[in-house]
Coordinates of C-alpha atoms in Angstrom, one line a residue:
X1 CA -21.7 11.8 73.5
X2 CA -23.0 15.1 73.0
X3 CA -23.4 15.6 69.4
X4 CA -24.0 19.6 69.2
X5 CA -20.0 20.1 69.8
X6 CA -18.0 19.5 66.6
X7 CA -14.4 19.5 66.9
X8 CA -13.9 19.9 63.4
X9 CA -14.9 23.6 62.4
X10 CA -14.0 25.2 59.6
X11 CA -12.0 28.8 60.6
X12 CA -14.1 31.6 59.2
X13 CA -11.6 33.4 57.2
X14 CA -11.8 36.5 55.8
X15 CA -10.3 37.1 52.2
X16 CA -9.8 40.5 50.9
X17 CA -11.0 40.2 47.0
X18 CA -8.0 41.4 45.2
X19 CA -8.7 44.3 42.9
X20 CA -8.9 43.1 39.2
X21 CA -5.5 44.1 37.6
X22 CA -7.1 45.9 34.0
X23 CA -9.9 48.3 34.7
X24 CA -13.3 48.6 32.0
X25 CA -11.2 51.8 30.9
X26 CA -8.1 50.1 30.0
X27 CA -7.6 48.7 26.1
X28 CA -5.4 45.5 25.6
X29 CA -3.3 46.2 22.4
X30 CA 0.0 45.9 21.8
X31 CA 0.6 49.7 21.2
X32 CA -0.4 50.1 25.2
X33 CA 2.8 49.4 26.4
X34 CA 2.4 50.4 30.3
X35 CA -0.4 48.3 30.4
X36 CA 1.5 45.0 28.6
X37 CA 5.2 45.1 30.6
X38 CA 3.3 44.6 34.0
X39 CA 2.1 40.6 32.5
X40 CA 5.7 39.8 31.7
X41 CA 8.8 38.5 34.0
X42 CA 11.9 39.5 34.2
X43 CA 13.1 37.4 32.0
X44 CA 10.5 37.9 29.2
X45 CA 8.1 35.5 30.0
X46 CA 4.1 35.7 30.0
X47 CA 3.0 35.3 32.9
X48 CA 0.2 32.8 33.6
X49 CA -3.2 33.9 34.5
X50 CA -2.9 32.7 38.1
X51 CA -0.2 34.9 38.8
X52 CA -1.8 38.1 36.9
X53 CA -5.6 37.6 38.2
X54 CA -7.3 38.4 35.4
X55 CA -10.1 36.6 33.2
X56 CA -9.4 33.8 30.5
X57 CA -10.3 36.3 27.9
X58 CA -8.4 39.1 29.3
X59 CA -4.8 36.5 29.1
X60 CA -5.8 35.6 26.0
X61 CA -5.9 39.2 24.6
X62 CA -3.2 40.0 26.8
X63 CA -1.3 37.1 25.3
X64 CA -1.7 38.3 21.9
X65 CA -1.0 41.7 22.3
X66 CA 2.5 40.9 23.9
X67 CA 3.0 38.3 20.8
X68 CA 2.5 41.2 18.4
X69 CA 4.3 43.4 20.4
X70 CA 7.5 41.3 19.9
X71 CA 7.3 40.7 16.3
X72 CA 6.9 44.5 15.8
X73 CA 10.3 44.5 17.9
X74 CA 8.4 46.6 20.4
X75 CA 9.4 44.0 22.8
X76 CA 12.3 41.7 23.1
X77 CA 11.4 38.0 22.7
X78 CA 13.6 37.6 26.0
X79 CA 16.0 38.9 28.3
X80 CA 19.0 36.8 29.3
X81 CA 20.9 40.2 30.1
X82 CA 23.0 38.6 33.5
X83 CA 23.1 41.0 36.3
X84 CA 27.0 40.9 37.5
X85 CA 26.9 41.6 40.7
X86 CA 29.5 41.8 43.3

């Protein structure tokens, strides 16, 4: 058997690297409201750092930011607001 054929190659895929979702520029605070909304669901929920793509210490800060957000009632804690639609 001729050995130089494999029949189990891996498929050379190309991934586009995804750009980062906060730039150098941008500061995490809880003040920065534009920058906060886009890490949070539609129902109020942090989303997790696979979803947003960014570093552990970026969620982190991120994390904390939203949390102070909502205590300063900048925020709500969530949004159960039912959509009727018919």
């Amino acid at each position: 058997m001729n050995k130089s054929k494999r029949p189990f190659t891996k498929s050379k895929r190309s991934f586009r690297r995804r750009l980062p979702p906060i730039q150098s520029g941008d500061r995490i605070d809880y003040r920065n409201m534009s920058l906060i909304s886009r890490f949070i669901s539609e129902q109020g929920k942090i989303l997790s750092r696979r979803v947003n793509g960014v570093t552990l210490k970026q969620q982190r800060l991120i994390t904390i930011a939203i949390k102070q957000a909502r205590i300063l009632s900048l925020l709500p804690f969530l949004n159960n607001q039912k959509q009727f639609e018919r």
